[in-house]
XYZ file of C-alpha atoms in Angstrom:
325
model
C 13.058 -2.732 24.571
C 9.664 -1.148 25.625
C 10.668 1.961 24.720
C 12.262 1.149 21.096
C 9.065 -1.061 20.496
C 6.776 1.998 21.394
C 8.583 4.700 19.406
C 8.962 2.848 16.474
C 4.868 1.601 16.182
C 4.082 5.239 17.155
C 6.126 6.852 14.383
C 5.438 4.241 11.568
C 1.689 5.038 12.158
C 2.677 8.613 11.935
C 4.646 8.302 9.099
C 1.766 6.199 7.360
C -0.962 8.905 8.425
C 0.785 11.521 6.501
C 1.709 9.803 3.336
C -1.976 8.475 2.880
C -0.762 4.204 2.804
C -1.911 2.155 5.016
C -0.127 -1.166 3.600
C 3.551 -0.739 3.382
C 6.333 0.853 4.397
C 9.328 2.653 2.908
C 6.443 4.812 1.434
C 8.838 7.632 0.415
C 9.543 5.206 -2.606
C 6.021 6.443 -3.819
C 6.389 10.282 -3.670
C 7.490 12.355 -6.734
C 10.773 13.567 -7.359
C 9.666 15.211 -10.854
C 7.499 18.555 -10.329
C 6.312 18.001 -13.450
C 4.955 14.852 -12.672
C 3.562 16.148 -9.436
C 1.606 18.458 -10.934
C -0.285 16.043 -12.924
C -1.434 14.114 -10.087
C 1.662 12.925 -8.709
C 1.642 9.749 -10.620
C 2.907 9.746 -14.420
C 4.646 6.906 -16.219
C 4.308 8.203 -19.911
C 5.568 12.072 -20.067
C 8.445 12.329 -22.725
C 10.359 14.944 -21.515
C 13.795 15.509 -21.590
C 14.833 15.892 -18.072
C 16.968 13.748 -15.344
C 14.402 12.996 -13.478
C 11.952 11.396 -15.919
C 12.931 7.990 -15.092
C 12.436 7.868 -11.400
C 8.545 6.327 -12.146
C 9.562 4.360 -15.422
C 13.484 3.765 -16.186
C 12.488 3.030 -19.476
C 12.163 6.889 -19.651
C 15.673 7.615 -19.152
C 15.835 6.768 -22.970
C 14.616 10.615 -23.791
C 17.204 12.484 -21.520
C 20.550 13.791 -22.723
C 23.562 13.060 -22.271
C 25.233 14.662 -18.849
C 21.887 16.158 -17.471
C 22.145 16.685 -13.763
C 18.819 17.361 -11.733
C 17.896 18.672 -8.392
C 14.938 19.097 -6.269
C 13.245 20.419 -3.334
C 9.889 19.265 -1.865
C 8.526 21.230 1.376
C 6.402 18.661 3.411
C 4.415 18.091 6.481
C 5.648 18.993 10.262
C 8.861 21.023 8.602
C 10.201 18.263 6.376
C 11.836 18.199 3.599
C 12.233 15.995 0.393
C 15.083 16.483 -1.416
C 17.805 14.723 -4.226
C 19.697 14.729 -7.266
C 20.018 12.645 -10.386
C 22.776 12.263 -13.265
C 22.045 10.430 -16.791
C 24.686 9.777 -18.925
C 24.203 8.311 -22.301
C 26.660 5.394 -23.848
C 25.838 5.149 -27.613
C 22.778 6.024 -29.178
C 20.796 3.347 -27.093
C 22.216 3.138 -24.006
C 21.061 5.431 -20.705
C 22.739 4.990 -17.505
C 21.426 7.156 -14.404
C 22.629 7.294 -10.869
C 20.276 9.467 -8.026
C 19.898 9.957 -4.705
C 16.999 11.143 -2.528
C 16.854 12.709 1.296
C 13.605 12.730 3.669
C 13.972 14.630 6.829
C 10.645 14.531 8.883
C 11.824 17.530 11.080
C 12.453 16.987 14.521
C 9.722 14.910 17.310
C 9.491 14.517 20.872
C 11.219 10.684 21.785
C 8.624 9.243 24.261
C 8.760 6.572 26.903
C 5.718 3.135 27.019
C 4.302 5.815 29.375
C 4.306 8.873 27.010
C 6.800 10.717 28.998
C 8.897 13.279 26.971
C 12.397 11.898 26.998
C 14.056 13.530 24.449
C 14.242 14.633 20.787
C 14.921 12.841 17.869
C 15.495 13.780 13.422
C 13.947 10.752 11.562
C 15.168 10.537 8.200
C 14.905 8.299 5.075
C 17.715 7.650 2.279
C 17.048 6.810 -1.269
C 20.507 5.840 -3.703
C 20.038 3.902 -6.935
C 20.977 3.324 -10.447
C 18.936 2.687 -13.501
C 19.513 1.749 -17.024
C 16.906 2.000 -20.162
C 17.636 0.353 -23.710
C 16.131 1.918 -26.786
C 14.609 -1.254 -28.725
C 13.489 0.143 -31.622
C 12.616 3.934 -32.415
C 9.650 3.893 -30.549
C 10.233 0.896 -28.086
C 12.779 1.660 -24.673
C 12.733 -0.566 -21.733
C 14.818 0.183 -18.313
C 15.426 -1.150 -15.349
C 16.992 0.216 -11.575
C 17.730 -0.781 -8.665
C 16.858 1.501 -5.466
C 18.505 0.784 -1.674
C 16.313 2.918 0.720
C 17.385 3.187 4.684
C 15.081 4.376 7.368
C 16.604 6.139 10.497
C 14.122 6.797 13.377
C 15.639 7.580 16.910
C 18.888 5.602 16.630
C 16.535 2.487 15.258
C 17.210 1.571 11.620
C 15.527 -0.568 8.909
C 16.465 -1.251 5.252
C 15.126 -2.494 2.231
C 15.791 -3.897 -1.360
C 13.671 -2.236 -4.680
C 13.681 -3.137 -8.259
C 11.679 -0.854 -10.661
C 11.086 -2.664 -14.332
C 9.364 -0.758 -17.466
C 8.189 -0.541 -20.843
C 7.614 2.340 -22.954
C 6.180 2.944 -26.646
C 6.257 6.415 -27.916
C 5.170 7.510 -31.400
C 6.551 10.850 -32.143
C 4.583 11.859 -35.051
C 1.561 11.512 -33.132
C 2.722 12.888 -29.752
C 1.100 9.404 -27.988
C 2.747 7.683 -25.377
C 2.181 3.986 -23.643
C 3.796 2.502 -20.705
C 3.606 -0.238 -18.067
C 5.724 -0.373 -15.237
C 6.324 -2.354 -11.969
C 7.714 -0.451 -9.443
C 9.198 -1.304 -5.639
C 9.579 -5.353 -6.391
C 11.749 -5.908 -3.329
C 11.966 -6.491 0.338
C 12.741 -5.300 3.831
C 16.344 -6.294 4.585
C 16.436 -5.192 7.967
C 13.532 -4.380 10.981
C 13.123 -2.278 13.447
C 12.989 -4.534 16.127
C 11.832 -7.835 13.696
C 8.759 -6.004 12.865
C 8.298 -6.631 9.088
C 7.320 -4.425 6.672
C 6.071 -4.563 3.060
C 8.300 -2.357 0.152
C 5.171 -0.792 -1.684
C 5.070 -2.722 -4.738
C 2.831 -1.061 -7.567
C 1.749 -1.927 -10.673
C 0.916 0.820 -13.416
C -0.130 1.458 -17.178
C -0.285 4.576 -18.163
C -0.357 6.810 -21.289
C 0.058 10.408 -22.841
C -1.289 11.944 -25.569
C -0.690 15.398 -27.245
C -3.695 16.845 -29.551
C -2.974 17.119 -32.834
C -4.852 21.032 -33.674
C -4.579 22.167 -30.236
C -1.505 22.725 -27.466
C -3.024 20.439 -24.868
C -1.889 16.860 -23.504
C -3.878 15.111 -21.647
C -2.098 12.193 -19.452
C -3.925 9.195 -17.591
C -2.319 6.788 -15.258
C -3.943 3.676 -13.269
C -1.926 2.784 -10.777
C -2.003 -0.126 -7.330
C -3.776 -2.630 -10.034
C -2.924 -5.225 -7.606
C -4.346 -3.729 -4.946
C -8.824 -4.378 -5.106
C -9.725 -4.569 -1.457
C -10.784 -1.732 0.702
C -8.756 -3.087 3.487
C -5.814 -1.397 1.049
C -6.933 1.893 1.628
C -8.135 4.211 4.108
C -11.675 4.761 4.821
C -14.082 5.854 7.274
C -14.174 3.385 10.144
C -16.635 1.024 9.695
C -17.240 1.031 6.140
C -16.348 -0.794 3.032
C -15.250 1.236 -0.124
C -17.860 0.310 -2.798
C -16.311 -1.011 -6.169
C -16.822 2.443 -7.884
C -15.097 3.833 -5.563
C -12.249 1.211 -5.933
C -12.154 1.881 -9.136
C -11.552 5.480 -8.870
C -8.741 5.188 -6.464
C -6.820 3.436 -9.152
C -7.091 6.482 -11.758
C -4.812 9.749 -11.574
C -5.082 12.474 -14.618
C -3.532 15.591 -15.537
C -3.693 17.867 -18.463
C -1.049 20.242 -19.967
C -1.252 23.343 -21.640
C 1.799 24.432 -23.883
C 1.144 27.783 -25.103
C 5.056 27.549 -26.542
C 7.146 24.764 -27.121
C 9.217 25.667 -23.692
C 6.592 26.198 -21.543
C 3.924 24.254 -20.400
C 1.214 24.863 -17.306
C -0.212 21.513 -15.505
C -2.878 20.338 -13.392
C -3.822 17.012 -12.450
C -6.264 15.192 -9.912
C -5.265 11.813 -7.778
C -9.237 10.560 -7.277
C -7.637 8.601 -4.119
C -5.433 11.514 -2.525
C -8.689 13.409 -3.161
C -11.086 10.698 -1.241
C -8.900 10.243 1.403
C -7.747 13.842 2.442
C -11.614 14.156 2.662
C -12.535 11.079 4.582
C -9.969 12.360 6.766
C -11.337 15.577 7.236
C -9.891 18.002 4.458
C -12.137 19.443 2.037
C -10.003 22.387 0.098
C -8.249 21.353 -2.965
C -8.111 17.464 -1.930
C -6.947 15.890 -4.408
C -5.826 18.257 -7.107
C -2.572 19.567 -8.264
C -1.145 22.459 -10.224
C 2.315 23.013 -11.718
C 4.223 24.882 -14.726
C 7.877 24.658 -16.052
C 10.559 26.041 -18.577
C 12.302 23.339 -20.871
C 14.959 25.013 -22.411
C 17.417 23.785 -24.615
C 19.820 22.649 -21.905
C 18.030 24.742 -18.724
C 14.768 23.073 -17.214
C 12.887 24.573 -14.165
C 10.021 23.671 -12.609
C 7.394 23.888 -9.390
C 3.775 22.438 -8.610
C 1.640 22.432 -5.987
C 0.310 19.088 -4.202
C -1.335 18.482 -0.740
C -0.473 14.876 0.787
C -1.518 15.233 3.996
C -4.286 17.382 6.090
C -1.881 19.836 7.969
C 0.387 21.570 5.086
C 0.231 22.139 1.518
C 3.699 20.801 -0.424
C 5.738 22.516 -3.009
C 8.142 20.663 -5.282
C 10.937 22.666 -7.154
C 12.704 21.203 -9.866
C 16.027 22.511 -11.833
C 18.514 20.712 -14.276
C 21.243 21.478 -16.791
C 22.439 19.569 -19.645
C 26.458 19.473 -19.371
């Protein structure tokens, strides 16, 4: 029991450390699976864009994706991991979109140590993501969605599980290019501990919105995002100190700008103020904080990369590709 008690506290704080949250677990259920999205900050609830993986943030978004569109992705993290998945949307009418997706973390392997420290062994952690969502178009510029995401945690032979919900709203206007949505994401629970220690699902609360410029081929996106979250105990800081409420502030706000110099390409970059403070309270000072991307919406062929750092050892790139069937 020593021993599973001791591996388990040593990796969650691990685990923790290098996706910057400090309140929760199951934290994978915050990261990206849209390179798109990623390079605008890594957190975007309004893009209209027609590809599979639109809705992972907002269901409600599934409501722009055609029919049969199958997505994939690859996301090179920290330590040699890897985070990977898959999506298919299928539409039923012409304002009903059902989606189905699953998602892979592998954290590489680590040394398994005893209460003592001792080198034992190896072990592979892993995470699993499956779900299903579901948007209804309202009106022509209303959608709402819904999904339902079971995520399982394998560390060492020790598992845990957990219970998410994701709800949203979306209002597009078309002939303006502006977008608005809100969206609660991760309203669930831990099923199952490792060892009965409990951990929180990262609920998050978000509005967000998009807007495209009328006499010029930019888009410029903001999102606020943890607006339940006001105390600097919810996020990581220098020892010792207490954010101040400007500061606060400015963790809640990611942005990102596009460029489309056609109407199938675009070029991205984004900055998460809080990724930004916190890779450089930590000790990182190059490119904290921002993000760059660029893609190729075709037709029926999407492809897309970025560039995002999430933690102080490694640099992450996120590859995107999809076909409409």
């Amino acid at each position: 029991m020593k021993k599973s008690i001791f591996l388990i506290l040593g990796l969650l704080m691990a685990l923790k450390t290098v996706a910057q949250e400090s309140t929760s677990s199951f934290t994978v259920l915050k990261l990206p699976v849209s390179s798109h999205a990623a390079a605008l900050g890594g957190e975007n609830i309004s893009l209209i864009e027609d590809t599979p993986w639109a809705g992972w943030s907002n269901p409600s978004l599934y409501s722009s994706v055609s029919d049969r569109s199958l997505g994939l992705e690859y996301m090179s993290y920290v330590a040699g991991g890897s985070w990977m998945g898959a999506q298919f949307v299928k539409g039923f009418g012409d304002r009903h979109t059902g989606a189905v997706f699953a998602q892979y973390m592998g954290y590489g392997e680590m040394d398994e140590t005893d209460e003592d420290g001792t080198v034992i062994g190896t072990f592979s952690p892993k995470d699993i993501v499956i779900g299903a969502g579901y948007s209804y178009l309202l009106t022509d510029r209303w959608a709402g969605g819904a999904q339902l995401k079971a995520v399982t945690s394998n560390y060492g032979g020790y598992t845990a599980f957990a219970m998410a919900v994701d709800v949203g709203a979306n209002y597009y206007n078309e002939e303006t290019d502006f977008s608005f949505s809100a969206v609660m994401r991760n309203i669930g629970a831990q099923i199952k501990s490792f060892d009965y220690r409990t951990e929180r699902v990262p609920f998050c609360l978000q509005l967000g919105l998009t807007k495209g410029m009328a006499h010029a081929p930019v888009r410029f996106s903001i999102t606020l995002t943890d607006l339940t979250r006001w105390s600097s105990d919810d996020y990581y800081h220098e020892e010792g100190t207490d954010l101040k409420f400007g500061r606060l502030l400015l963790n809640h706000l990611v942005v990102g700008v596009d460029i489309l110099p056609t109407s199938t390409i675009y070029l991205s970059a984004g900055y998460n103020f809080r990724r930004g403070y916190e890779l450089k309270a930590a000790g990182s000072s190059h490119g904290a904080g921002l993000t760059f991307g660029g893609g190729i919406l075709l037709n029926r062929f999407k492809l897309g990369a970025s560039y995002a750092k999430y933690h102080l050892s490694a640099s992450s790139l996120m590859f995107n590709v999809a076909y409409a069937m």
